[in-house]
Amino acid sequence: MKLLVVVHIAITWYLVGLIWTVQVAQYPLFSRVNADNFHTFAGLHAERITMVVMFPMFIELGTSI
């Protein structure tokens, strides 16, 4: 049980750091993309960020249950 709590806390803090990184570094770059490329840029961002957050989010969900 103790290991489960430690894993949950570690994954949660990883995701908090990731969220702040995206908020501070990635999202401001959206304003630098012109209207013609924005849809492609936003789609690629969503696709790639999903690959980074999906596994840790499932671990966080599993450890919270």
mmCIF file with all atom_site columns, C-alpha atoms in Angstrom:
data_model
loop_
_atom_site.group_PDB
_atom_site.id
_atom_site.type_symbol
_atom_site.label_atom_id
_atom_site.label_alt_id
_atom_site.label_comp_id
_atom_site.label_asym_id
_atom_site.label_entity_id
_atom_site.label_seq_id
_atom_site.pdbx_PDB_ins_code
_atom_site.Cartn_x
_atom_site.Cartn_y
_atom_site.Cartn_z
_atom_site.occupancy
_atom_site.B_iso_or_equiv
_atom_site.pdbx_formal_charge
_atom_site.auth_seq_id
_atom_site.auth_comp_id
_atom_site.auth_asym_id
_atom_site.auth_atom_id
_atom_site.pdbx_PDB_model_num
ATOM 1  C CA . MET A 1 1  ? 0.000  0.000  0.000   1.00 0.00 ? 1  MET A CA 1
ATOM 2  C CA . LYS A 1 2  ? 2.849  2.378  0.843   1.00 0.00 ? 2  LYS A CA 1
ATOM 3  C CA . LEU A 1 3  ? 4.471  1.773  -2.566  1.00 0.00 ? 3  LEU A CA 1
ATOM 4  C CA . LEU A 1 4  ? 1.153  2.480  -4.284  1.00 0.00 ? 4  LEU A CA 1
ATOM 5  C CA . VAL A 1 5  ? 0.892  5.864  -2.548  1.00 0.00 ? 5  VAL A CA 1
ATOM 6  C CA . VAL A 1 6  ? 4.503  6.729  -3.420  1.00 0.00 ? 6  VAL A CA 1
ATOM 7  C CA . VAL A 1 7  ? 3.942  5.814  -7.090  1.00 0.00 ? 7  VAL A CA 1
ATOM 8  C CA . HIS A 1 8  ? 0.736  7.846  -7.166  1.00 0.00 ? 8  HIS A CA 1
ATOM 9  C CA . ILE A 1 9  ? 2.416  10.915 -5.670  1.00 0.00 ? 9  ILE A CA 1
ATOM 10 C CA . ALA A 1 10 ? 5.408  10.602 -8.018  1.00 0.00 ? 10 ALA A CA 1
ATOM 11 C CA . ILE A 1 11 ? 3.218  10.298 -11.112 1.00 0.00 ? 11 ILE A CA 1
ATOM 12 C CA . THR A 1 12 ? 1.017  13.172 -9.974  1.00 0.00 ? 12 THR A CA 1
ATOM 13 C CA . TRP A 1 13 ? 4.045  15.463 -9.538  1.00 0.00 ? 13 TRP A CA 1
ATOM 14 C CA . TYR A 1 14 ? 5.435  14.341 -12.912 1.00 0.00 ? 14 TYR A CA 1
ATOM 15 C CA . LEU A 1 15 ? 2.148  15.364 -14.522 1.00 0.00 ? 15 LEU A CA 1
ATOM 16 C CA . VAL A 1 16 ? 2.087  18.671 -12.615 1.00 0.00 ? 16 VAL A CA 1
ATOM 17 C CA . GLY A 1 17 ? 5.556  19.462 -13.963 1.00 0.00 ? 17 GLY A CA 1
ATOM 18 C CA . LEU A 1 18 ? 4.501  18.448 -17.446 1.00 0.00 ? 18 LEU A CA 1
ATOM 19 C CA . ILE A 1 19 ? 1.400  20.638 -17.291 1.00 0.00 ? 19 ILE A CA 1
ATOM 20 C CA . TRP A 1 20 ? 3.472  23.648 -16.234 1.00 0.00 ? 20 TRP A CA 1
ATOM 21 C CA . THR A 1 21 ? 5.997  22.976 -18.983 1.00 0.00 ? 21 THR A CA 1
ATOM 22 C CA . VAL A 1 22 ? 3.245  22.874 -21.591 1.00 0.00 ? 22 VAL A CA 1
ATOM 23 C CA . GLN A 1 23 ? 1.573  25.991 -20.165 1.00 0.00 ? 23 GLN A CA 1
ATOM 24 C CA . VAL A 1 24 ? 4.777  28.028 -20.065 1.00 0.00 ? 24 VAL A CA 1
ATOM 25 C CA . ALA A 1 25 ? 6.729  26.708 -23.053 1.00 0.00 ? 25 ALA A CA 1
ATOM 26 C CA . GLN A 1 26 ? 4.322  25.162 -25.541 1.00 0.00 ? 26 GLN A CA 1
ATOM 27 C CA . TYR A 1 27 ? 1.034  27.051 -25.454 1.00 0.00 ? 27 TYR A CA 1
ATOM 28 C CA . PRO A 1 28 ? 2.605  30.498 -25.966 1.00 0.00 ? 28 PRO A CA 1
ATOM 29 C CA . LEU A 1 29 ? 4.041  29.174 -29.234 1.00 0.00 ? 29 LEU A CA 1
ATOM 30 C CA . PHE A 1 30 ? 0.507  28.736 -30.582 1.00 0.00 ? 30 PHE A CA 1
ATOM 31 C CA . SER A 1 31 ? 0.364  32.507 -31.108 1.00 0.00 ? 31 SER A CA 1
ATOM 32 C CA . ARG A 1 32 ? 3.410  32.264 -33.411 1.00 0.00 ? 32 ARG A CA 1
ATOM 33 C CA . VAL A 1 33 ? 1.654  29.995 -35.906 1.00 0.00 ? 33 VAL A CA 1
ATOM 34 C CA . ASN A 1 34 ? -0.176 31.660 -38.761 1.00 0.00 ? 34 ASN A CA 1
ATOM 35 C CA . ALA A 1 35 ? -3.854 30.971 -39.421 1.00 0.00 ? 35 ALA A CA 1
ATOM 36 C CA . ASP A 1 36 ? -3.126 28.747 -42.423 1.00 0.00 ? 36 ASP A CA 1
ATOM 37 C CA . ASN A 1 37 ? -1.007 26.316 -40.382 1.00 0.00 ? 37 ASN A CA 1
ATOM 38 C CA . PHE A 1 38 ? -2.743 26.564 -37.007 1.00 0.00 ? 38 PHE A CA 1
ATOM 39 C CA . HIS A 1 39 ? -5.076 23.602 -37.514 1.00 0.00 ? 39 HIS A CA 1
ATOM 40 C CA . THR A 1 40 ? -2.168 21.333 -38.492 1.00 0.00 ? 40 THR A CA 1
ATOM 41 C CA . PHE A 1 41 ? 0.023  22.631 -35.657 1.00 0.00 ? 41 PHE A CA 1
ATOM 42 C CA . ALA A 1 42 ? -2.711 22.179 -33.041 1.00 0.00 ? 42 ALA A CA 1
ATOM 43 C CA . GLY A 1 43 ? -3.494 18.681 -34.319 1.00 0.00 ? 43 GLY A CA 1
ATOM 44 C CA . LEU A 1 44 ? 0.151  17.624 -34.189 1.00 0.00 ? 44 LEU A CA 1
ATOM 45 C CA . HIS A 1 45 ? 0.488  19.095 -30.720 1.00 0.00 ? 45 HIS A CA 1
ATOM 46 C CA . ALA A 1 46 ? -2.546 17.144 -29.479 1.00 0.00 ? 46 ALA A CA 1
ATOM 47 C CA . GLU A 1 47 ? -1.282 13.935 -31.069 1.00 0.00 ? 47 GLU A CA 1
ATOM 48 C CA . ARG A 1 48 ? 2.222  14.241 -29.644 1.00 0.00 ? 48 ARG A CA 1
ATOM 49 C CA . ILE A 1 49 ? 1.257  15.444 -26.180 1.00 0.00 ? 49 ILE A CA 1
ATOM 50 C CA . THR A 1 50 ? -1.142 12.507 -25.914 1.00 0.00 ? 50 THR A CA 1
ATOM 51 C CA . MET A 1 51 ? 1.781  10.141 -26.394 1.00 0.00 ? 51 MET A CA 1
ATOM 52 C CA . VAL A 1 52 ? 3.601  11.827 -23.492 1.00 0.00 ? 52 VAL A CA 1
ATOM 53 C CA . VAL A 1 53 ? 0.720  12.015 -21.001 1.00 0.00 ? 53 VAL A CA 1
ATOM 54 C CA . MET A 1 54 ? -1.447 8.980  -21.727 1.00 0.00 ? 54 MET A CA 1
ATOM 55 C CA . PHE A 1 55 ? 0.609  6.308  -19.944 1.00 0.00 ? 55 PHE A CA 1
ATOM 56 C CA . PRO A 1 56 ? 1.311  8.396  -16.810 1.00 0.00 ? 56 PRO A CA 1
ATOM 57 C CA . MET A 1 57 ? -2.359 9.416  -16.636 1.00 0.00 ? 57 MET A CA 1
ATOM 58 C CA . PHE A 1 58 ? -3.453 5.771  -16.723 1.00 0.00 ? 58 PHE A CA 1
ATOM 59 C CA . ILE A 1 59 ? -0.952 4.984  -13.945 1.00 0.00 ? 59 ILE A CA 1
ATOM 60 C CA . GLU A 1 60 ? -2.290 7.907  -11.912 1.00 0.00 ? 60 GLU A CA 1
ATOM 61 C CA . LEU A 1 61 ? -5.861 6.746  -12.478 1.00 0.00 ? 61 LEU A CA 1
ATOM 62 C CA . GLY A 1 62 ? -5.013 3.185  -11.542 1.00 0.00 ? 62 GLY A CA 1
ATOM 63 C CA . THR A 1 63 ? -3.168 4.131  -8.376  1.00 0.00 ? 63 THR A CA 1
ATOM 64 C CA . SER A 1 64 ? -5.979 6.453  -7.299  1.00 0.00 ? 64 SER A CA 1
ATOM 65 C CA . ILE A 1 65 ? -8.601 3.729  -7.599  1.00 0.00 ? 65 ILE A CA 1
#
